[in-house]
C-alpha positions as a LaTeX table, in Angstrom:
\begin{tabular}{lrrr}
\hline
Residue & $x$ (\AA) & $y$ (\AA) & $z$ (\AA) \\
\hline
Met1 & $-40.80$ & $-78.81$ & 35.95 \\
Arg2 & $-38.09$ & $-76.17$ & 35.74 \\
Ile3 & $-38.13$ & $-72.57$ & 34.46 \\
Arg4 & $-35.15$ & $-73.03$ & 32.12 \\
Pro5 & $-37.10$ & $-74.95$ & 29.40 \\
Phe6 & $-39.70$ & $-72.17$ & 29.38 \\
Leu7 & $-37.06$ & $-69.52$ & 28.76 \\
Ala8 & $-36.03$ & $-71.26$ & 25.54 \\
Ala9 & $-39.54$ & $-72.03$ & 24.30 \\
Pro10 & $-41.17$ & $-69.41$ & 22.03 \\
Val11 & $-44.73$ & $-70.59$ & 22.71 \\
Arg12 & $-46.61$ & $-72.53$ & 25.38 \\
Arg13 & $-49.87$ & $-74.45$ & 25.16 \\
Leu14 & $-52.82$ & $-72.97$ & 27.03 \\
Ser15 & $-53.84$ & $-76.36$ & 28.38 \\
Arg16 & $-53.74$ & $-79.97$ & 27.32 \\
Gly17 & $-57.15$ & $-79.83$ & 25.67 \\
Thr18 & $-56.63$ & $-76.74$ & 23.49 \\
Arg19 & $-54.70$ & $-76.14$ & 20.32 \\
Asp20 & $-54.17$ & $-72.45$ & 21.06 \\
Thr21 & $-50.71$ & $-71.29$ & 21.98 \\
Leu22 & $-49.57$ & $-68.24$ & 23.90 \\
Pro23 & $-46.44$ & $-66.19$ & 23.28 \\
Leu24 & $-44.13$ & $-66.52$ & 26.27 \\
Arg25 & $-42.65$ & $-63.32$ & 27.74 \\
Val26 & $-39.75$ & $-63.27$ & 30.16 \\
Trp27 & $-39.40$ & $-60.72$ & 32.98 \\
Pro28 & $-37.94$ & $-58.09$ & 32.87 \\
Ala29 & $-37.44$ & $-57.74$ & 29.11 \\
Asp30 & $-41.08$ & $-58.06$ & 28.04 \\
Glu31 & $-43.16$ & $-57.01$ & 31.04 \\
Val32 & $-44.53$ & $-53.90$ & 29.31 \\
Val33 & $-45.54$ & $-55.96$ & 26.28 \\
Trp34 & $-47.25$ & $-58.48$ & 28.57 \\
Leu35 & $-49.16$ & $-55.72$ & 30.41 \\
Asp36 & $-50.38$ & $-54.23$ & 27.12 \\
Glu37 & $-51.25$ & $-57.55$ & 25.46 \\
Asn38 & $-53.26$ & $-58.76$ & 28.41 \\
Gly39 & $-55.09$ & $-55.53$ & 29.25 \\
Val40 & $-53.58$ & $-55.34$ & 32.71 \\
Arg41 & $-53.26$ & $-51.57$ & 32.62 \\
Arg42 & $-56.93$ & $-51.42$ & 33.66 \\
Pro43 & $-57.33$ & $-51.45$ & 37.48 \\
Arg44 & $-59.81$ & $-54.34$ & 37.57 \\
Ala45 & $-57.63$ & $-56.54$ & 35.37 \\
Ala46 & $-54.56$ & $-55.66$ & 37.42 \\
Arg47 & $-56.32$ & $-56.67$ & 40.65 \\
Arg48 & $-57.25$ & $-60.04$ & 39.13 \\
Ala49 & $-53.73$ & $-60.66$ & 37.88 \\
Leu50 & $-52.36$ & $-59.82$ & 41.34 \\
Ala51 & $-54.90$ & $-62.14$ & 42.98 \\
Ala52 & $-53.92$ & $-65.01$ & 40.68 \\
Leu53 & $-50.24$ & $-64.40$ & 41.40 \\
Ala54 & $-50.78$ & $-64.20$ & 45.17 \\
Thr55 & $-52.83$ & $-67.39$ & 45.44 \\
Val56 & $-51.29$ & $-69.37$ & 42.56 \\
Gly57 & $-54.42$ & $-70.32$ & 40.71 \\
Ser58 & $-56.97$ & $-69.10$ & 38.20 \\
Arg59 & $-58.74$ & $-65.77$ & 38.60 \\
Gly60 & $-60.94$ & $-65.61$ & 35.54 \\
Arg61 & $-58.85$ & $-64.57$ & 32.55 \\
Tyr62 & $-55.62$ & $-64.53$ & 34.60 \\
Ala63 & $-53.85$ & $-67.47$ & 36.21 \\
Ala64 & $-50.53$ & $-68.18$ & 37.90 \\
Arg65 & $-48.68$ & $-71.38$ & 38.59 \\
Ser66 & $-45.40$ & $-72.26$ & 40.24 \\
Glu67 & $-42.59$ & $-73.59$ & 38.06 \\
Gly68 & $-39.36$ & $-74.48$ & 39.81 \\
Gly69 & $-38.24$ & $-71.46$ & 41.84 \\
Gly70 & $-40.48$ & $-68.98$ & 39.99 \\
Lys71 & $-43.96$ & $-68.46$ & 38.64 \\
Ile72 & $-45.69$ & $-68.20$ & 35.30 \\
Val73 & $-48.52$ & $-65.68$ & 34.98 \\
Val74 & $-50.96$ & $-66.43$ & 32.16 \\
Gly75 & $-53.23$ & $-63.82$ & 30.62 \\
Pro76 & $-55.66$ & $-63.98$ & 27.70 \\
Ala77 & $-52.96$ & $-63.19$ & 25.10 \\
Ser78 & $-49.61$ & $-64.34$ & 26.52 \\
Ala79 & $-47.75$ & $-65.77$ & 29.50 \\
Leu80 & $-45.03$ & $-64.12$ & 31.59 \\
Val81 & $-42.17$ & $-65.99$ & 33.27 \\
Leu82 & $-41.09$ & $-64.64$ & 36.65 \\
Gly83 & $-37.89$ & $-66.58$ & 37.22 \\
Asp84 & $-37.36$ & $-65.87$ & 40.91 \\
Ala85 & $-38.70$ & $-63.97$ & 43.92 \\
Glu86 & $-36.93$ & $-60.77$ & 42.89 \\
Ala87 & $-38.63$ & $-60.78$ & 39.48 \\
Glu88 & $-41.98$ & $-61.46$ & 41.13 \\
Ile89 & $-41.55$ & $-58.53$ & 43.54 \\
Gly90 & $-40.57$ & $-56.26$ & 40.65 \\
Phe91 & $-43.63$ & $-57.32$ & 38.69 \\
Val92 & $-45.95$ & $-56.76$ & 41.66 \\
Leu93 & $-44.47$ & $-53.30$ & 42.27 \\
Ser94 & $-44.92$ & $-52.37$ & 38.60 \\
Leu95 & $-48.52$ & $-53.57$ & 38.68 \\
Thr96 & $-49.65$ & $-52.33$ & 42.11 \\
Pro97 & $-50.34$ & $-48.69$ & 41.15 \\
Tyr98 & $-52.65$ & $-49.91$ & 38.37 \\
Gly99 & $-54.23$ & $-52.49$ & 40.66 \\
Tyr100 & $-55.27$ & $-49.90$ & 43.18 \\
Gly101 & $-56.59$ & $-47.48$ & 40.59 \\
Ala102 & $-53.72$ & $-45.00$ & 40.67 \\
Gln103 & $-52.52$ & $-43.43$ & 37.44 \\
Pro104 & $-49.16$ & $-44.52$ & 36.06 \\
Phe105 & $-46.24$ & $-42.13$ & 36.56 \\
\hline
\end{tabular}
């Protein structure tokens, strides 16, 4: 599956068995919205989101999966498309201070 269809889609199903849908955010335009919606500004949540992104899998409320050349990070309220390695690095750098318990600048 490729990233391009996800960029055009306004919502994405949580899984095949659920009827719930998640708003889809695209890095870098909506990363702040995604962080706020999914509670990732708390250090514990940030660590779990980073762990899911690093291992490509589910980490409780946060999950990541590969799609084409990028990744999709799913939180409890919405999903975030990281279209390439540069977007992923930018996301990790924006999240790392929160993940290690530091205060935002």
